[in-house]
Coordinates of C-alpha atoms and ligand atoms in Angstrom, one line a residue:
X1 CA -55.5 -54.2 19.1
X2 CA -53.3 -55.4 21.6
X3 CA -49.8 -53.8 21.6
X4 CA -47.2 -56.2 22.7
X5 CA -44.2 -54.3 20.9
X6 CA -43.1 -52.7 23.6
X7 CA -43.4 -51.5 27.4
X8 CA -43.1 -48.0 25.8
X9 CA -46.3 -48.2 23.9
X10 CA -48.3 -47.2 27.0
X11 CA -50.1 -43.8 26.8
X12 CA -51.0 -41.4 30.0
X13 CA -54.1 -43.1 31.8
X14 CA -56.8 -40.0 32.6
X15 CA -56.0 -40.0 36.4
X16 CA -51.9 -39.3 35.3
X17 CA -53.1 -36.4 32.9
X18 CA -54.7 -34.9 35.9
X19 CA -52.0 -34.9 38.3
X20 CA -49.6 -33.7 34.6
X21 CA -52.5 -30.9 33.9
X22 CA -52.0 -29.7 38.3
X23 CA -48.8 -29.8 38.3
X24 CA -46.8 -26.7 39.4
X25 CA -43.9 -25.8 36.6
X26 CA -41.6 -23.0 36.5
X27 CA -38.8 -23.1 34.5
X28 CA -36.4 -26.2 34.4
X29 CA -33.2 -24.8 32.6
X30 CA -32.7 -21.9 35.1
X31 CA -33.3 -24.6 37.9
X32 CA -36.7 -23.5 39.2
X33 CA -39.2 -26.0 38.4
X34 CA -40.5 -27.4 41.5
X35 CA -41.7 -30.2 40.6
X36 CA -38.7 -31.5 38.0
X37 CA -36.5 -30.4 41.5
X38 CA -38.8 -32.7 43.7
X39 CA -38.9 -35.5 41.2
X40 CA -35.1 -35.7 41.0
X41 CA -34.6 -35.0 44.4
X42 CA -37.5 -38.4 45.1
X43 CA -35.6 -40.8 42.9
X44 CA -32.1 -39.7 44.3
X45 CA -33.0 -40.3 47.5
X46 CA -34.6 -43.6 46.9
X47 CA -31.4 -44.9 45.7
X48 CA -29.5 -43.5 47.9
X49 CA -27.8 -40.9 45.8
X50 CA -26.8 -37.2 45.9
X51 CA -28.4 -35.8 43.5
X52 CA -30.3 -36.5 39.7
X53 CA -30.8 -34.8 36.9
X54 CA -34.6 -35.1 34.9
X55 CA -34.0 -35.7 30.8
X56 CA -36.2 -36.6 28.1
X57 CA -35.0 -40.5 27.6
X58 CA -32.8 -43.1 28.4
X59 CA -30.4 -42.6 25.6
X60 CA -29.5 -39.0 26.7
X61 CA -29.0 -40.2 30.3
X62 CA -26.7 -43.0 29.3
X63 CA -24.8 -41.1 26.7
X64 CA -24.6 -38.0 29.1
X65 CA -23.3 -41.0 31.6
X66 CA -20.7 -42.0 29.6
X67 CA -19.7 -38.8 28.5
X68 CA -18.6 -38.0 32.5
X69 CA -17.4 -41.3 33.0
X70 CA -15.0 -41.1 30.0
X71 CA -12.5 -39.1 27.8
X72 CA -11.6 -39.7 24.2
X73 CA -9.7 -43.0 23.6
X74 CA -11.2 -44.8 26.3
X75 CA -13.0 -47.7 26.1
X76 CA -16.4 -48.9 27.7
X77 CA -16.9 -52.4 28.3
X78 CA -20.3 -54.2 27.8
X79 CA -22.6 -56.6 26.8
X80 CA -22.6 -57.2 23.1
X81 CA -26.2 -57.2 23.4
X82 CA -26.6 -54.0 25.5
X83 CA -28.2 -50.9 25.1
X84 CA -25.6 -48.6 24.7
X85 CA -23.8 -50.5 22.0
X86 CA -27.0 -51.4 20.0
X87 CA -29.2 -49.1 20.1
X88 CA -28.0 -46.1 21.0
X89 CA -26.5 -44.9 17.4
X90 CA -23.2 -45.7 18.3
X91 CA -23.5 -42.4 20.2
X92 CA -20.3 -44.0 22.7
X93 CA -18.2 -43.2 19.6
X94 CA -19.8 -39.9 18.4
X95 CA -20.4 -38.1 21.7
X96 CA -17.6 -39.5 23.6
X97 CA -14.5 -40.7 21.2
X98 CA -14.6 -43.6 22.7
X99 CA -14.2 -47.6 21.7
X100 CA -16.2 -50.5 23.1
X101 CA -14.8 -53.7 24.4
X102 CA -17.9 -56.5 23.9
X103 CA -18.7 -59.3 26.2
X104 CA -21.0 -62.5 25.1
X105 CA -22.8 -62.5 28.4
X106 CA -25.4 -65.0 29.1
X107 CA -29.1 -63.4 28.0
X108 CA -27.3 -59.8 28.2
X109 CA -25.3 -60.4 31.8
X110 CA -21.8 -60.4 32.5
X111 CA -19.1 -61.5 35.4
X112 CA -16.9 -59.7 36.7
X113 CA -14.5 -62.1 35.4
X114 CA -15.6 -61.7 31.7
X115 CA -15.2 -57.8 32.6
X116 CA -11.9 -58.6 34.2
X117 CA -10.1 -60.2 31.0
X118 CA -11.3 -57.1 28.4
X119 CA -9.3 -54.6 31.0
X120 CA -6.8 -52.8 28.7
X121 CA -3.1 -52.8 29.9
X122 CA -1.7 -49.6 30.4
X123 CA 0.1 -49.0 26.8
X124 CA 0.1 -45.8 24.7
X125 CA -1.4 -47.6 21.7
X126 CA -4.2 -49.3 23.2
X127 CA -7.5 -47.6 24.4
X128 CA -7.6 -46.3 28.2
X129 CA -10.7 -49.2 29.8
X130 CA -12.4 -46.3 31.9
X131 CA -16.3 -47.6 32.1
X132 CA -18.2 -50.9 32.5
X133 CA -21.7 -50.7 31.7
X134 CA -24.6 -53.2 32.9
X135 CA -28.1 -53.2 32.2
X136 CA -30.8 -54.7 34.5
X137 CA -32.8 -55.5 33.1
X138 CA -31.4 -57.0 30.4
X139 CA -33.7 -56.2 27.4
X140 CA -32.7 -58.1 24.4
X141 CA -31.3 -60.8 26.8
X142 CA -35.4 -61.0 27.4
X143 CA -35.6 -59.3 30.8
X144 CA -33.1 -61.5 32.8
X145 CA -31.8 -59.5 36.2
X146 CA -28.8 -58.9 38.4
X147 CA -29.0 -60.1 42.4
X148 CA -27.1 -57.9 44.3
X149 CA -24.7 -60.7 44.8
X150 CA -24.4 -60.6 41.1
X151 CA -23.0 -57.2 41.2
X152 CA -21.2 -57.1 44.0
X153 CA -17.8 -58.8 42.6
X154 CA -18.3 -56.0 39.7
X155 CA -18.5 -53.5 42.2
X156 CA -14.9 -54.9 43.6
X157 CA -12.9 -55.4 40.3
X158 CA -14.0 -51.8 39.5
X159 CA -12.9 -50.2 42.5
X160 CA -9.8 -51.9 42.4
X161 CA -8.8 -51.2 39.2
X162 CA -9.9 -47.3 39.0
X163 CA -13.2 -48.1 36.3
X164 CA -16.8 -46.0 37.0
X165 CA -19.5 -48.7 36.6
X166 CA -22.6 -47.3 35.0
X167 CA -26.5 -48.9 35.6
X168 CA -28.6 -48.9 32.0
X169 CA -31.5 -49.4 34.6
X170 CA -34.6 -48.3 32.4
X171 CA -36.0 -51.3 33.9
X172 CA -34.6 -51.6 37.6
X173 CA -37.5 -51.4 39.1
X174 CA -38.9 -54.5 36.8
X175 CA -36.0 -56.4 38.2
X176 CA -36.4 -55.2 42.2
X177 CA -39.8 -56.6 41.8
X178 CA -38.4 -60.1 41.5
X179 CA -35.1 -59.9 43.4
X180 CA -37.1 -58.2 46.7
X181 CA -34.0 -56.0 46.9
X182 CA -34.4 -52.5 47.7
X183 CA -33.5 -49.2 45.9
X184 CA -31.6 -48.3 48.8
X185 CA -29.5 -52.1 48.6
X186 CA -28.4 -51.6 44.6
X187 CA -28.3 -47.3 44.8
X188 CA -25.0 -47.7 46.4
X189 CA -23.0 -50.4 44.2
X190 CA -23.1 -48.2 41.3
X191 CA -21.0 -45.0 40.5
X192 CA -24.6 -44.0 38.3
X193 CA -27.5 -44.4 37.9
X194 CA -30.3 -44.1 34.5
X195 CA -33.9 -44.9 35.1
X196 CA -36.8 -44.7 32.7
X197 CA -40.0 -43.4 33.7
X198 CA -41.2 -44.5 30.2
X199 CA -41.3 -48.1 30.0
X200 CA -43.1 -50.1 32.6
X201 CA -44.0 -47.5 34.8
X202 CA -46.1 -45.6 32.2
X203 CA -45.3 -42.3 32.0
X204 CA -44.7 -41.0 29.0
X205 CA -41.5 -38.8 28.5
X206 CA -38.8 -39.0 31.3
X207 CA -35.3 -40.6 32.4
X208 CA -33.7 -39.8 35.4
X209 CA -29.9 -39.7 35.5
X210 CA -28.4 -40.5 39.4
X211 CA -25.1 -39.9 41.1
X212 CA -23.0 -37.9 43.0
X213 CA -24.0 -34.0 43.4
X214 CA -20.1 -33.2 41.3
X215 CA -21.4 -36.1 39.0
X216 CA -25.2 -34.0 38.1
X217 CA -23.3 -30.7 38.2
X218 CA -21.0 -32.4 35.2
X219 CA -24.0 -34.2 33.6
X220 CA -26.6 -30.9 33.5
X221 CA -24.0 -29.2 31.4
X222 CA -23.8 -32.2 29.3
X223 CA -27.7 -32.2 29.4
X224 CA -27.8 -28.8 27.9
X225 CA -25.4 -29.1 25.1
X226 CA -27.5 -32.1 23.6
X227 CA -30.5 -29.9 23.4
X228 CA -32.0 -31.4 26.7
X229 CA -32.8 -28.9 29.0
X230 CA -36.4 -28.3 29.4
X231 CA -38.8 -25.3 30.5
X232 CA -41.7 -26.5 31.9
X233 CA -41.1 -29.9 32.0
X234 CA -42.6 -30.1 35.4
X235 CA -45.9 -31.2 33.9
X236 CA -43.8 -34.5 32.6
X237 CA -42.3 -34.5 36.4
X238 CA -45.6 -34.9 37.8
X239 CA -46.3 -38.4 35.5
X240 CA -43.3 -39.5 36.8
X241 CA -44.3 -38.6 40.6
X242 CA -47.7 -40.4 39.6
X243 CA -45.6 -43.4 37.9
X244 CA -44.2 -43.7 41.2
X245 CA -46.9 -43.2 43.6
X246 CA -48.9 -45.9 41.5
X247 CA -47.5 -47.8 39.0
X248 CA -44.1 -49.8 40.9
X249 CA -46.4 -52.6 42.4
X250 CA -48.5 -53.6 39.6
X251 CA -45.1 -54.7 38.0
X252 CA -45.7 -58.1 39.2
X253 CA -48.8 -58.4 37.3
X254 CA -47.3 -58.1 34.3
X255 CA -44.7 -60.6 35.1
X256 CA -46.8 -62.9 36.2
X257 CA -48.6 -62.3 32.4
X258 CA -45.6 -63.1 30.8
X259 CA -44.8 -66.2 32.3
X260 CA -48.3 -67.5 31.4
X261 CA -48.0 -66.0 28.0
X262 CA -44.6 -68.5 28.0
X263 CA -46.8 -71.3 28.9
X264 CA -48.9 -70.9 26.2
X265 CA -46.5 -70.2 23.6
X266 CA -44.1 -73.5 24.7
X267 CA -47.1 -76.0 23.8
X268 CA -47.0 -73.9 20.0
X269 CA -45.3 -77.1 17.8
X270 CA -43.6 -74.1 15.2
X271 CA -42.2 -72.5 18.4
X272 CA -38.6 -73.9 18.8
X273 CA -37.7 -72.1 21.9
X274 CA -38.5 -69.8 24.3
X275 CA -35.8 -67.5 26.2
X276 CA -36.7 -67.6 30.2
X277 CA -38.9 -65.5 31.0
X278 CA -37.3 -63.4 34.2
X279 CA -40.1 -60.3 34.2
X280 CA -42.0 -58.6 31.7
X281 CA -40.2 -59.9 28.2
X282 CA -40.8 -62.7 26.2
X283 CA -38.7 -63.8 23.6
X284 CA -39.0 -66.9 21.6
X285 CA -37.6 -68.2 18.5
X286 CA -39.7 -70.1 15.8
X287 CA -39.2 -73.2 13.4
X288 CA -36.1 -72.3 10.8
X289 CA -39.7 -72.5 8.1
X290 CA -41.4 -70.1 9.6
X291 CA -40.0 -66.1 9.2
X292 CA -41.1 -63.8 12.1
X293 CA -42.9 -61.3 9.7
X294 CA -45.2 -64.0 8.9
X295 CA -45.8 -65.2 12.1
X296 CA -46.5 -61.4 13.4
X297 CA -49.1 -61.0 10.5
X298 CA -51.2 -63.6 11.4
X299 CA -51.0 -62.3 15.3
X300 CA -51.8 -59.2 13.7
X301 CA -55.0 -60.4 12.0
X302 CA -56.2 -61.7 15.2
X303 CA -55.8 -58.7 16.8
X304 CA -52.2 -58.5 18.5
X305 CA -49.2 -56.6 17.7
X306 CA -45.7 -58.0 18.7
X307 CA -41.8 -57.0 17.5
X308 CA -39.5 -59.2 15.4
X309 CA -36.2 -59.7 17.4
X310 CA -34.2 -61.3 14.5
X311 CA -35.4 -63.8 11.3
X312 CA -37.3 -66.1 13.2
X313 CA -37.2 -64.0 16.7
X314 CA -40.5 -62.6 18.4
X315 CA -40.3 -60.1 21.5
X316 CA -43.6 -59.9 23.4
X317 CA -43.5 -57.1 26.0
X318 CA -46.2 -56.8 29.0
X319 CA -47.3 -53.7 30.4
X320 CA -50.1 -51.4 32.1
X321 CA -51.9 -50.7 29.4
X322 CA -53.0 -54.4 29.0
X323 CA -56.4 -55.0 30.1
X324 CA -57.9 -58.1 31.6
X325 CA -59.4 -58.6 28.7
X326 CA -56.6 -58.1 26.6
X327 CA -54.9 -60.2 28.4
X328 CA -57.2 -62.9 28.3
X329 CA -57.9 -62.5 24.3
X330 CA -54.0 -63.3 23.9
X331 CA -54.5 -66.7 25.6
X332 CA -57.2 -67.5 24.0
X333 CA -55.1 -66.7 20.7
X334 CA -52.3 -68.4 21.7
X335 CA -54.5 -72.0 22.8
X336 CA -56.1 -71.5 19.2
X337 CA -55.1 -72.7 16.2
X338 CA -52.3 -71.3 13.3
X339 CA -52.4 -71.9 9.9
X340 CA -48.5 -73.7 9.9
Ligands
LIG1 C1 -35.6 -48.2 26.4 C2 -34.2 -48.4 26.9 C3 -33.3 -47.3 27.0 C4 -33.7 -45.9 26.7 O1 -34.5 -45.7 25.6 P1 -35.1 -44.3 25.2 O2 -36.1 -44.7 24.2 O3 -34.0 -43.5 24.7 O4 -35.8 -43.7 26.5 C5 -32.1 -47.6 27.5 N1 -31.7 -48.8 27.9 C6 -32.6 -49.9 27.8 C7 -32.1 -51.2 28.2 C8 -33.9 -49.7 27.3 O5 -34.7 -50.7 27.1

């Protein structure tokens, strides 16, 4: 089978399980696991950030995020397609007691203008606009991506008017593979930081949370009282060292994938449109007659698994653990025939 549901599907290849199974691990919750304190002190760095704290996914490091960013009766702002409003259990509004202020962006991003007219005025019956939130990449906008140039007016509007601006980055480094920016370029623009190891880079538990050393002191207690502190998590720490060491380059393979996947599907006469294809996402929409349940079991009898992103929606996702072969099985598929 080929499993195209998701970057998240990947599993540990056996040269990560070696560097997991050498790892050295103390214990993580009284702050003495060398290898979660390396990891977090890496990835800070190579943003350009004080400090980071290691959790277990990308929702805890965004809700712990906008639990320091906020208080009750604030309001976030965001894409209405983002993360942290769709699929994140509403956890804005348990965690935090806060509302959210949605923006139709275009494929999942937003302009600083669009940010600009949801800004609250300052009245004692109207929620308190603390927080904007972007996510690059932007995953249910298929994978689109900020330029720095992008963010930048963001960056401005928020420092003028007194809002933290949060990164959703589980897939930054997806979206610095086609920009050419550098971690150190987009570290700085943001007030924080969330990363997953998880998706494209392969590891398989592990967000990292980045920002300024009062920021992580804040976030770690947050951390703890959401039943995320760790013992020996150093032995997921050293995946993500490996993640690092090897799996950031490669990205482009699997981009390059995706847009040939695209080129395949677009000559598909039931495919009504595809969503463009920025980096390792493909989205597509088929003919109003054909349902996306139907059109993912006859994938499935030939051998590939994909997700349904609405009635007549497909999400294809490239990753690592997609062989040559694989690969090459899924072109052949997609060039063959279909019984519609
Ligand atoms: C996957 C993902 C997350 C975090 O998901 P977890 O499964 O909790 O690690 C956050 N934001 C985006 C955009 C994601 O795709």
């Amino acid at each position: 089978m080929v499993n195209m549901m998701s970057d998240t599907v990947t599993k540990p290849s056996a040269a990560m399980l070696e560097a997991m199974m050498a790892a050295e691990v103390g214990d993580d919750v009284l702050g003495t696991d060398p290898t979660v304190i390396s990891l977090e002190q890496r990835v800070a760095q190579m943003f350009a950030k004080e400090a980071a704290v290691f959790c277990p996914s990308g929702t805890m490091t965004n809700q712990i995020a906008i639990k320091c960013h906020t208080e009750a009766l604030d309001e976030m702002i965001c894409d209405i397609d983002s993360h942290v409003y769709r699929y994140e259990t509403a956890g804005f509004a348990y965690n935090s007691g806060i509302s959210v202020a949605l923006i139709h962006g275009k494929y999942g991003k937003i302009t600083a203008q669009q940010i600009e007219a949801k800004i609250q005025a300052d009245q004692d019956w109207l929620p308190h606009s603390s927080l904007v939130v972007l996510e690059n990449t932007c995953n249910k906008g298929g994978g689109g991506y900020y330029t720095i140039s992008d963010i930048e007016p963001i960056k401005k509007l928020c420092q003028a008017q007194d809002l933290a601006l949060h990164l959703d980055g589980a897939r930054l480094f997806n979206a610095l593979e086609e920009t050419k920016e550098t971690t150190q370029d987009i570290g700085p623009l943001f007030d924080s930081i969330s990363i997953c190891m998880s998706k494209g880079l392969g590891a398989p538990v592990g967000s990292l949370l980045l920002g300024t050393h009062k920021f992580i002191k804040k976030a770690r207690r947050f951390r703890k009282v959401l039943g995320g502190g760790m013992r020996q998590a150093g032995y997921l720490a050293a995946a993500c060292h490996y993640a690092l060491d090897h799996n950031i380059q490669r990205l482009s393979v699997d981009h390059q994938r995706a847009k040939m996947m695209a080129e395949a599907l677009a000559k598909l006469s039931f495919i009504n449109s595809i969503n463009p294809v920025y980096t390792n996402i493909i989205i597509f929409h088929l003919n109003k007659d054909i349902t996306a349940s139907r059109f993912i079991d006859v994938l499935k009898e030939k051998g590939i698994l994909a997700s349904p992103f609405g009635p007549h929606a497909v999400r294809f996702v490239t990753h690592l653990d997609i062989t040559e072969e694989q690969f090459n099985h899924v072109l052949k598929v997609l060039n063959g025939s279909f019984p519609f």
